[in-house]
Coordinates of C-alpha atoms and ligand atoms in Angstrom, one line a residue:
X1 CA 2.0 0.8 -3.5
X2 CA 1.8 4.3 -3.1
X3 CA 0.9 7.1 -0.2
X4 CA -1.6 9.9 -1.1
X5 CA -2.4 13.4 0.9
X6 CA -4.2 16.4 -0.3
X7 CA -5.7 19.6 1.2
X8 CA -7.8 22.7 0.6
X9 CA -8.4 25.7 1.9
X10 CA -5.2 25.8 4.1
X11 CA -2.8 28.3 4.4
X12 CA 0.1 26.4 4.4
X13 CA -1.1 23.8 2.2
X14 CA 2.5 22.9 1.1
X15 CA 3.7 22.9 4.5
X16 CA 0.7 20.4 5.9
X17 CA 1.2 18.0 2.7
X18 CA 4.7 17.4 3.2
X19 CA 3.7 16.4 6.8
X20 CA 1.4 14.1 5.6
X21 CA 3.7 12.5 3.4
X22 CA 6.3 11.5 5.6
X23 CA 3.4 9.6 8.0
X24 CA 2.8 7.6 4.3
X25 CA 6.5 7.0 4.1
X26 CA 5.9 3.2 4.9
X27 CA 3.7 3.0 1.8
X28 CA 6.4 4.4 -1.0
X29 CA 10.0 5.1 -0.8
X30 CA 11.1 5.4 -4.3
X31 CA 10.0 8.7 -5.3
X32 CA 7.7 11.7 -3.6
X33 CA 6.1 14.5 -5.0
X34 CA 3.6 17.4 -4.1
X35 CA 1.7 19.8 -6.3
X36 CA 0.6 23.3 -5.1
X37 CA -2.1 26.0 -6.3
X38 CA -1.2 29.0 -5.6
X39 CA -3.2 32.4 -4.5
X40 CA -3.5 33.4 -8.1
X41 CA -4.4 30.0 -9.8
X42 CA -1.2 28.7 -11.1
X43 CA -0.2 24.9 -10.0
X44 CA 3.6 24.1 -9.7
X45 CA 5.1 20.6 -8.7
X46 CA 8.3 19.4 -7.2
X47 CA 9.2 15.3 -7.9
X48 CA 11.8 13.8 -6.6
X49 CA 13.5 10.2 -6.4
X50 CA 13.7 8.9 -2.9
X51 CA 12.2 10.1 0.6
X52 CA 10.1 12.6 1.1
X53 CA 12.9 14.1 3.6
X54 CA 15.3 14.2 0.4
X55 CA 12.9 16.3 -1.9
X56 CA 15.0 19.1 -2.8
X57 CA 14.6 22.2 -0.6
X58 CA 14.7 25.3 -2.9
X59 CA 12.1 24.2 -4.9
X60 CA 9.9 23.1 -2.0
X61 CA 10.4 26.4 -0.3
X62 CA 9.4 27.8 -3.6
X63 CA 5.8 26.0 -3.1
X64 CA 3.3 27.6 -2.0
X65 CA -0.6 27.5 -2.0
X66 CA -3.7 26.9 -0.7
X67 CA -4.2 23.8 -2.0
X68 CA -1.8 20.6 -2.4
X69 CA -1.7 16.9 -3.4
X70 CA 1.3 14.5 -2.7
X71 CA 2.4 11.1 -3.4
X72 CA 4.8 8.7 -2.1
X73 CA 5.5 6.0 -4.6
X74 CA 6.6 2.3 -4.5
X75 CA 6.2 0.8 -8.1
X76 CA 6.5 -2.3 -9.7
X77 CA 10.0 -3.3 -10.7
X78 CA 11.2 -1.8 -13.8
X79 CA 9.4 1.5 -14.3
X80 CA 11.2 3.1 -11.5
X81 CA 12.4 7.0 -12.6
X82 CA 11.4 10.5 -12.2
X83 CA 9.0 10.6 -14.9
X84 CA 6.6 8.1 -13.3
X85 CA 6.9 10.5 -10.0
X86 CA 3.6 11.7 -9.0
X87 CA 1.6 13.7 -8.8
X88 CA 1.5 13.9 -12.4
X89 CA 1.2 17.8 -13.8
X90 CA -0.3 18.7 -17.0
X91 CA -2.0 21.7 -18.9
X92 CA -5.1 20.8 -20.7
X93 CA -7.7 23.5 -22.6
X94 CA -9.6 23.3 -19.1
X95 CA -6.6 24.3 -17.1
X96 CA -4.3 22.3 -15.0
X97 CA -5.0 18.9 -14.0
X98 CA -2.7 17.3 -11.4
X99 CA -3.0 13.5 -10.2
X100 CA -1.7 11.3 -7.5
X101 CA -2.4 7.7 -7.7
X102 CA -2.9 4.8 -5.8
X103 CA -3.9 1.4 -6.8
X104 CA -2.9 -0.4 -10.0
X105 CA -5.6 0.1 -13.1
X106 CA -6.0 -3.6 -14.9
X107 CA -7.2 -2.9 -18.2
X108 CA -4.6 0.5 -19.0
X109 CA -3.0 -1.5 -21.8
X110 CA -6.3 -1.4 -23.9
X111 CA -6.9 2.2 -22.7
X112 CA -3.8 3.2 -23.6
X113 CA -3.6 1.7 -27.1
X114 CA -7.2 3.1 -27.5
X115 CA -6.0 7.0 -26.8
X116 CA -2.8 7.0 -28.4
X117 CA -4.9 5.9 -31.4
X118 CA -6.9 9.2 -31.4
X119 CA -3.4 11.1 -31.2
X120 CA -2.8 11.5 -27.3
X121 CA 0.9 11.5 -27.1
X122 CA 2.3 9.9 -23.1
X123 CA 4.9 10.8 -21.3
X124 CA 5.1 8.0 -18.5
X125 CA 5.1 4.5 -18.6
X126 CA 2.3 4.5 -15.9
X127 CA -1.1 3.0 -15.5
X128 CA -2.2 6.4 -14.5
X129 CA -1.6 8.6 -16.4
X130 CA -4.6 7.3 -18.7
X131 CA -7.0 9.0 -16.3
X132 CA -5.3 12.3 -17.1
X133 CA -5.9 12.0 -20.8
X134 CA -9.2 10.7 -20.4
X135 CA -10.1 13.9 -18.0
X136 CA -8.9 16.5 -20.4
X137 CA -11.2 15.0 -23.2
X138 CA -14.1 15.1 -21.2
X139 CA -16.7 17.9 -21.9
X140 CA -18.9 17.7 -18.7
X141 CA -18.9 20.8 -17.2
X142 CA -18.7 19.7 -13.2
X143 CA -15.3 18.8 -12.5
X144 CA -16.6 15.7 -10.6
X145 CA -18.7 14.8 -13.7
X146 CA -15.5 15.4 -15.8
X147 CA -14.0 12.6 -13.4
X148 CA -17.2 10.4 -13.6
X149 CA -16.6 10.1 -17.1
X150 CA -12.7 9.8 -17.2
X151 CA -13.4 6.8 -15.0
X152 CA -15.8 5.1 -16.9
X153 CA -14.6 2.1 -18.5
X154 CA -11.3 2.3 -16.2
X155 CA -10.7 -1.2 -14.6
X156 CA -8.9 -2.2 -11.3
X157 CA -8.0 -0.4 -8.1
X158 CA -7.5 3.6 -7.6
X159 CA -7.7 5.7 -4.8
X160 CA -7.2 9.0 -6.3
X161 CA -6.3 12.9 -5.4
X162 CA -6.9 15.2 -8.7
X163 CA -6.5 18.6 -8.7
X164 CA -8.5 20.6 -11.4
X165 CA -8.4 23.8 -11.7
X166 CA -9.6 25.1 -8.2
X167 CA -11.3 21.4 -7.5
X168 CA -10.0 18.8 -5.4
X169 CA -11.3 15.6 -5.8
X170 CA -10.8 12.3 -3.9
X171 CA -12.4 9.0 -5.3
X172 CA -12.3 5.7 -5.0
X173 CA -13.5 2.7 -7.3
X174 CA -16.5 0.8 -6.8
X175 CA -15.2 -2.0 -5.2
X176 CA -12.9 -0.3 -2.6
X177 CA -9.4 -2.3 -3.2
X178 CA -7.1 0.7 -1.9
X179 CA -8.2 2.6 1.1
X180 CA -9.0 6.9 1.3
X181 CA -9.7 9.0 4.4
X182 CA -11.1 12.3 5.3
X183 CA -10.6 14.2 8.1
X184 CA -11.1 18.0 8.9
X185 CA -8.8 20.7 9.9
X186 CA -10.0 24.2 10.6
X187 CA -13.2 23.1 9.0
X188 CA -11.4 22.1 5.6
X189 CA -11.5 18.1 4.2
X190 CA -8.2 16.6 4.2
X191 CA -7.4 13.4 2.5
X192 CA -5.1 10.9 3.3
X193 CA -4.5 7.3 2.5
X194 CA -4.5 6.6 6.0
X195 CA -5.8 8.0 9.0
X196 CA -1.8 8.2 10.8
X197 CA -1.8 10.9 7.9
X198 CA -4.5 13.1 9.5
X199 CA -3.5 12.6 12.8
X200 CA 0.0 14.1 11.8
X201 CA -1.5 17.1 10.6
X202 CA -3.9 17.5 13.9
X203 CA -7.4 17.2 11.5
X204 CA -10.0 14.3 12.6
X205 CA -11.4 11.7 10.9
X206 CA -14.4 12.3 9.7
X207 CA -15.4 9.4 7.5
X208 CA -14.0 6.9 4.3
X209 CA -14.1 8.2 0.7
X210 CA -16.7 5.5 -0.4
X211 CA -15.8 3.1 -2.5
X212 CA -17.5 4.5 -6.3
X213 CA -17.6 7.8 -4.7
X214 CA -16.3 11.0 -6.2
X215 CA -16.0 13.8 -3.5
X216 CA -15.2 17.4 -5.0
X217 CA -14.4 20.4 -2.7
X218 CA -14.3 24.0 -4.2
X219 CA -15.2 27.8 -4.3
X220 CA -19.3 26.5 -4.7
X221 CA -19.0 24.1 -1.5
X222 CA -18.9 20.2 -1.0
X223 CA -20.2 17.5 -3.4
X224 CA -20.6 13.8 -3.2
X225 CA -21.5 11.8 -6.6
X226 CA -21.6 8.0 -6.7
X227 CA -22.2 7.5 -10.8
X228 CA -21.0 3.9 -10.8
X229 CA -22.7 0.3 -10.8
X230 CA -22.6 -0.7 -7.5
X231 CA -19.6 -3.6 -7.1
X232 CA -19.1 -5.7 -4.9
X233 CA -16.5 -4.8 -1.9
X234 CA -13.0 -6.0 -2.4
X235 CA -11.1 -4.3 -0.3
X236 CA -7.3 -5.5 0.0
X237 CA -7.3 -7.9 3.1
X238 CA -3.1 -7.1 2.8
X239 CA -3.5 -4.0 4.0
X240 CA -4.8 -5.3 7.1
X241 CA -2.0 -7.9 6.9
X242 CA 1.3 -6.0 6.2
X243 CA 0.7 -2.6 4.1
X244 CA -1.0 0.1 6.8
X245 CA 0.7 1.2 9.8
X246 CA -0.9 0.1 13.1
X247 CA -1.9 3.7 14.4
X248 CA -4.2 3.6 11.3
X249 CA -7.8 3.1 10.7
X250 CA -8.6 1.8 7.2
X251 CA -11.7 0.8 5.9
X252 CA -13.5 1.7 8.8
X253 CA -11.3 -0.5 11.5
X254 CA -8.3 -0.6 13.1
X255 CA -4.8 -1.9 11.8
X256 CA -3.4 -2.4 15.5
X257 CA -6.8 -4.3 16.4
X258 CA -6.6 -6.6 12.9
X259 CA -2.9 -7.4 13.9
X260 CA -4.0 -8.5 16.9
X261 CA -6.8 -10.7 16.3
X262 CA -4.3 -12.1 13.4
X263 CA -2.3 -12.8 16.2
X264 CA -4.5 -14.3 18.4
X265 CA -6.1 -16.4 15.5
X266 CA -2.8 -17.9 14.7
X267 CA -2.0 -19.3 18.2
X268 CA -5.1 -21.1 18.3
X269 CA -5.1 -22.5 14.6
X270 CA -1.4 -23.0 14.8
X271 CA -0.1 -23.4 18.5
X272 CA 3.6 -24.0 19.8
X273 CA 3.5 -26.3 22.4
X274 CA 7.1 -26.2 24.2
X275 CA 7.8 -23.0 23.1
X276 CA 9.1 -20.4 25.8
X277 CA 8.8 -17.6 24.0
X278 CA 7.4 -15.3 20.8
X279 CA 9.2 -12.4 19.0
X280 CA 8.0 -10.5 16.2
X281 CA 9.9 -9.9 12.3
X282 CA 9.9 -5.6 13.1
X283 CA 8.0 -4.0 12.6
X284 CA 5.1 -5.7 10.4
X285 CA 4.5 -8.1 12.4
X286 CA 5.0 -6.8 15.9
X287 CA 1.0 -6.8 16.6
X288 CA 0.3 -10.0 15.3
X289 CA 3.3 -11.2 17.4
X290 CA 1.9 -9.6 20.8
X291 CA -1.3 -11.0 19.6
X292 CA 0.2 -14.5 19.5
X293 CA 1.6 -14.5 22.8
X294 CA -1.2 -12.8 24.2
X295 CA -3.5 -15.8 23.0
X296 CA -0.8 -18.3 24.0
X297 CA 0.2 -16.8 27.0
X298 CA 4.0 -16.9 26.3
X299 CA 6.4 -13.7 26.7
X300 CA 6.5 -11.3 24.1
X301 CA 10.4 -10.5 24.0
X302 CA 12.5 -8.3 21.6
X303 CA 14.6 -10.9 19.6
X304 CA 15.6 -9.4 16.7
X305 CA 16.4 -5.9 16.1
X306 CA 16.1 -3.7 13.4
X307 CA 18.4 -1.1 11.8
X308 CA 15.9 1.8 10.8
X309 CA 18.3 3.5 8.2
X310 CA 18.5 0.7 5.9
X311 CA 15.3 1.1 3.4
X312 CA 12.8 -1.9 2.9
X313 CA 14.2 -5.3 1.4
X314 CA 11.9 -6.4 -0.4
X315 CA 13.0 -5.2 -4.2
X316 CA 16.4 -6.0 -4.9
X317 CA 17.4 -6.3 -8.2
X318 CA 19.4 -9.9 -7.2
X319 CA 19.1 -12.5 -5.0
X320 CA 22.6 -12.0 -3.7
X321 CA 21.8 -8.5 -2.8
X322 CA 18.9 -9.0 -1.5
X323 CA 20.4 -11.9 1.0
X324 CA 22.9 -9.8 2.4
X325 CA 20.1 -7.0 3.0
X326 CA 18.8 -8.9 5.5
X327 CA 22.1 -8.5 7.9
X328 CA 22.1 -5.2 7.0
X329 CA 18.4 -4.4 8.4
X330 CA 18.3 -7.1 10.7
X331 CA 20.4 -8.5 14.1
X332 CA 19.6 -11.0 16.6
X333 CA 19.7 -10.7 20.4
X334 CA 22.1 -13.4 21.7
X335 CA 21.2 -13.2 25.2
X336 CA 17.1 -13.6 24.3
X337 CA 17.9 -16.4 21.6
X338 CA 20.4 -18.4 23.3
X339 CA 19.0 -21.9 24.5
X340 CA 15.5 -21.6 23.6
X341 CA 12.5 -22.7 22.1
X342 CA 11.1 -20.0 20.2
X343 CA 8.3 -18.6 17.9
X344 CA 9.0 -16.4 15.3
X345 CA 6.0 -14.3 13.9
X346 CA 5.6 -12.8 10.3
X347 CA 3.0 -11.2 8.7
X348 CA 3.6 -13.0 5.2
X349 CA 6.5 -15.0 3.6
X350 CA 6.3 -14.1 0.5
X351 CA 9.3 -15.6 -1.7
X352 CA 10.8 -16.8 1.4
X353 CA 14.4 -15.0 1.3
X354 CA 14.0 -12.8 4.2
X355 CA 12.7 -15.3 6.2
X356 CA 15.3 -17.6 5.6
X357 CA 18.1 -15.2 6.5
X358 CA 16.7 -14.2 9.5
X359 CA 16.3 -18.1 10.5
X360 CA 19.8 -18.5 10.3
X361 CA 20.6 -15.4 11.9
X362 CA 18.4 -16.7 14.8
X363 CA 20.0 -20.4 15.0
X364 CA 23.4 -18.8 15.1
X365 CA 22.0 -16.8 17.8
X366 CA 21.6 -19.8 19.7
X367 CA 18.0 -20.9 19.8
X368 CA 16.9 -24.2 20.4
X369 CA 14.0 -24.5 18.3
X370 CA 12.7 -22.1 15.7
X371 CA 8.8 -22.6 15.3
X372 CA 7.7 -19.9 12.5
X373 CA 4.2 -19.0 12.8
X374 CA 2.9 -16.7 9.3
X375 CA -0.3 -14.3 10.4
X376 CA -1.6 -14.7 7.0
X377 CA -2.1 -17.2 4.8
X378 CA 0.3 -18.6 1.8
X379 CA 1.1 -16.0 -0.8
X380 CA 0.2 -18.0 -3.8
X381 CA -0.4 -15.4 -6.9
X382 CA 0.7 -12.0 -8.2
X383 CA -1.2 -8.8 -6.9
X384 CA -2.8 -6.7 -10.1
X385 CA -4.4 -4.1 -8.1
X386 CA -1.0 -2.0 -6.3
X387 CA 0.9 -3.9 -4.2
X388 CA 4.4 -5.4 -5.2
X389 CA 4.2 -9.1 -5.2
X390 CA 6.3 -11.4 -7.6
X391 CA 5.3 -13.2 -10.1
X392 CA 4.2 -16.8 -9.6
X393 CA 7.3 -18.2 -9.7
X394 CA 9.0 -16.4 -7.3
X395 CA 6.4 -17.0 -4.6
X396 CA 7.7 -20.0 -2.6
X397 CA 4.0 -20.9 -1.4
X398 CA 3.0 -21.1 -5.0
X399 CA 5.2 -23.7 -6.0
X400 CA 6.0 -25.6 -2.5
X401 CA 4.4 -27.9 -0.4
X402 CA 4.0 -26.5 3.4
X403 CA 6.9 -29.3 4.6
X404 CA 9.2 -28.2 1.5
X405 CA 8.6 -24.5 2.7
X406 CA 9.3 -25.9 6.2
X407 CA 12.5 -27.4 5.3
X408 CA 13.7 -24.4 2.6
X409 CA 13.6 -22.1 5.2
X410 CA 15.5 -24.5 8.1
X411 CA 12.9 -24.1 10.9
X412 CA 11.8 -27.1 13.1
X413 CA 7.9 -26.3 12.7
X414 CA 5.7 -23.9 9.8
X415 CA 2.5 -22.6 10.3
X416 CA 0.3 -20.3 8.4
X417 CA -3.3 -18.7 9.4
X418 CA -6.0 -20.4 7.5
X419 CA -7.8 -18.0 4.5
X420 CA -10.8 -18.4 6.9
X421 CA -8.8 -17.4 10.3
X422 CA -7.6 -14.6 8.4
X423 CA -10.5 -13.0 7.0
X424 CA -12.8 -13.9 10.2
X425 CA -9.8 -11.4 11.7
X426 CA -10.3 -8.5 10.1
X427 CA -12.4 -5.8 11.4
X428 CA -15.8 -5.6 9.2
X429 CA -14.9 -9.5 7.4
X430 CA -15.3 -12.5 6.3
X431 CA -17.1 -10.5 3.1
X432 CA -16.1 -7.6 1.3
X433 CA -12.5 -8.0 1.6
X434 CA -9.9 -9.0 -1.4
X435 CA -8.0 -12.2 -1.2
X436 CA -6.8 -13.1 -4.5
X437 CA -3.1 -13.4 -3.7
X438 CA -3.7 -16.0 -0.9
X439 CA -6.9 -17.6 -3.2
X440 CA -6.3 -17.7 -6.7
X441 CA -9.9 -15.9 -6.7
X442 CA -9.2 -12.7 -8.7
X443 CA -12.3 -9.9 -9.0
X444 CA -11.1 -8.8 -12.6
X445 CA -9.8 -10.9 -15.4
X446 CA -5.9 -10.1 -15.2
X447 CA -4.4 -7.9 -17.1
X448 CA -4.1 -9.1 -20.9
X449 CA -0.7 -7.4 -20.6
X450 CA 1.3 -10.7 -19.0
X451 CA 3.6 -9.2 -17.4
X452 CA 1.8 -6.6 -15.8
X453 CA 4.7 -4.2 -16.1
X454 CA 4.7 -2.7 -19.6
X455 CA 2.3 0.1 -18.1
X456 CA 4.2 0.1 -14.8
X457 CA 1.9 0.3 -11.8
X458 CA 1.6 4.4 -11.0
X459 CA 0.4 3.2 -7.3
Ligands
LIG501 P1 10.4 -13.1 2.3 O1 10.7 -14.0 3.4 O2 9.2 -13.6 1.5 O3 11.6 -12.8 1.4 O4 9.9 -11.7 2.9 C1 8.9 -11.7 3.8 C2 8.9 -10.3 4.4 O5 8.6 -9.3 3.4 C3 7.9 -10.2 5.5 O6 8.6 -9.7 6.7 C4 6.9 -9.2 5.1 O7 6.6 -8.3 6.1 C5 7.5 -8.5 3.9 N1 6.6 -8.2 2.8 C6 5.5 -8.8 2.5 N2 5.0 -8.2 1.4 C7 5.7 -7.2 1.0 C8 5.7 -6.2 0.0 O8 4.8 -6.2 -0.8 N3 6.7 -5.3 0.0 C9 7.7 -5.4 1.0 N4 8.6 -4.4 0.9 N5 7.8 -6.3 1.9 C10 6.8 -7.2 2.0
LIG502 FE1 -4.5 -7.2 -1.7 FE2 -3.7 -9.6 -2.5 FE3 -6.0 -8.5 -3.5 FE4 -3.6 -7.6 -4.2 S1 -4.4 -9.6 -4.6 S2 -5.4 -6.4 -3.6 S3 -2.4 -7.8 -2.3 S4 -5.5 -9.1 -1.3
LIG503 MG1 8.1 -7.7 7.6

């Protein structure tokens, strides 16, 4: 997955973007990036491995412009080094183009293959970086219409900030997997992924980048094209789940109210009678967690606490790293725990190692009874469209049956939110929303490309 931010028309543009990258922290941690345009045209980038606080000073001092795009990225395994750091620079006869990516395009293999054929020569491994190459070819004259046709014939999920020449674009695709903001600030648009990204910055929303719509913002004003076949909605329902922060509105509703009604959802599909208490997996599931007790009218307490200087667990290059990762991040309150019946909320298990960590953790602890309650349902399939989920075989719901979940991970009761619950949750379902990783029901054909790593995701 990946974080996006872009502004125009701003003094400090450099200054604002790095602001809004560190509110999309959450949503990439292996490398960030921002690209400038300066007062007299030129576009320089900096790209860095890591945080956005680690991005090397000198050269971000150096930065400056009116106008600026950044990216925080979180890639698929394997394609993880600075030349897949966005936003991408590159010169092209029409000028600079610069690109920051979210989303995972499903058909970039055949793209690919199908450009480097006519002689275009790449220099990351990314999904992406196909749009680039596609841009520069294109002869429409209107930047926006120079995007329309990049895009066409580009399969899968993008939410995307280019930068071309004095043009900032924002689009999204046609069915709206990944979600795109727009706020204001001084009169300006600013674009973030999410709206904790404007709020940062001090701009207010203003509206969604629609999904097929291409918004371009330059010298001659504000534009709005929509060129594509309509498509049907399918925006990612794990966004709601686990991805966005809670202070967010995405596709037009809020994180902290979706949580919620997760929550609240769960306790009646799945109740915990005997239970004395609920505590939340921090800090994904915190708001499905108050949700749950709110619904089931048992305390809310603070079980398990979280180290906030130890990164995300989730990619590990081995199991046995990844196992101890979970004391690292993670430690139980004895004095909570000790004696009682309890409910542990998460938003998702997912291959199940985490979870069962923090089981143990728990029992040593000294609870009674660990009822785990899931505020989504089983993870059964890969994501192709940007978010980082094994393949099949790795995901424990995919291969287990609910009591052989139940007794992998050692707790004394399992329950996960129905696909229904889940989607009747979210604000603006059941329709329009993605579900393929909980339903096997997949919008695109996947990739031809097995794996789905060969073009790493750019996202
Ligand atoms: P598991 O028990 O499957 O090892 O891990 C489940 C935990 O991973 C949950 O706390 C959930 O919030 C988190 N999680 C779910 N999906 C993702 C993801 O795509 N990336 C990361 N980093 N964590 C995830
Ligand atoms: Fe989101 Fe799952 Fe669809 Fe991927 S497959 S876009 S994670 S709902
Ligand atoms: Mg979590």
């Amino acid at each position: 997955m990946c974080g996006i931010f872009g502004v125009r028309g701003q003094a400090d543009a450099v200054g604002l973007t790095k602001l809004g990258l560190y509110s999309l922290q959450h949503r990439g941690q292996e490398s960030a990036g921002i690209v400038a345009v300066d007062e007299r045209g030129d576009a320089r980038g900096v790209r860095s491995m890591g945080l956005v606080s680690e991005m090397p000073s000198p050269q971000l001092e150096a930065l400056h412009g009116t106008m600026a795009i950044g990216h925080t990225r979180y890639s698929t395994a394997g394609s993880s080094s600075i030349e897949n750091a966005q936003p991408m620079l590159v010169s092209s006869r029409g000028g600079h183009i610069s690109l920051a990516h979210n989303g995972n395009l499903t058909n970039a293999g055949e793209l690919r293959v199908e450009l480097e054929e006519h002689g275009s020569i790449f220099a990351s491994s990314m999904d992406s970086e196909v749009i680039v190459h596609r841009l520069a070819r294109s002869s429409a004259l209107k930047p926006e219409e120079r995007l329309a046709d990049a895009l066409r014939g580009v399969e899968g999920a993008y939410s995307i900030l280019i930068v071309l020449g004095d043009t900032l674009i924002a689009a999204r695709d046609p069915r709206g997997w990944r979600p795109l903001v727009m706020g204001r600030l001084d009169g300006a648009p600013v674009f973030g992924s999410e709206t904790c990204a404007l709020d940062i910055v001090g701009a207010h929303y203003e509206r969604d980048i629609e999904a097929g719509e291409i918004f371009a913002v330059d010298a001659d004003g504000e534009r709005s094209i929509f060129p594509f076949e309509k498509k049907e909605l399918k925006r990612c329902v794990f966004e709601h789940v686990y991805f966005a922060r809670p202070d967010s509105r995405i596709f037009g509703g809020s994180v902290d109210r979706a949580r919620r009604a997760l929550g609240h959802r769960l306790a009646q599909e799945c109740p915990a009678p005997g239970a004395e208490l609920v505590f939340s997996v921090p800090d994904s599931s915190n708001s499905a967690a108050i949700g749950f007790a709110e619904e089931s009218g048992l305390p809310y307490e603070l079980a398990l606490i979280r180290n906030h200087y130890v990164g995300r667990t989730f990619i590990q290059p081995t199991q046995a790293t990844r196992d101890a990762k979970v004391r690292l991040k993670y430690n139980a309150v004895r004095e909570v725990l000790q004696g009682k019946r309890v409910v542990m909320v998460d938003d998702s298990i997912v291959r199940g190692t985490t979870t069962r960590g923090l089981v143990q953790l728990v029992r040593a602890a000294g609870a009674a009874e660990v009822h785990m309650r899931v505020s989504s349902a089983p993870v059964t399939g890969p994501c192709y469209y940007g978010i980082d989920t094994p393949s099949r075989d790795e995901l424990i719901a995919a291969n287990h049956t609910l009591e052989e979940i139940r007794t992998s991970l050692g707790v004394d009761s399992l329950g996960y939110l129905s696909l229904d619950g889940m989607l009747q949750s979210v604000p603006g379902g059941p329709h329009g929303f993605c579900h393929a990783c909980f339903s096997g029901d997949y919008p695109t054909p996947p990739p031809t490309d097995p794996d789905k790593l060969r073009y790493g995701c750019g996202c």
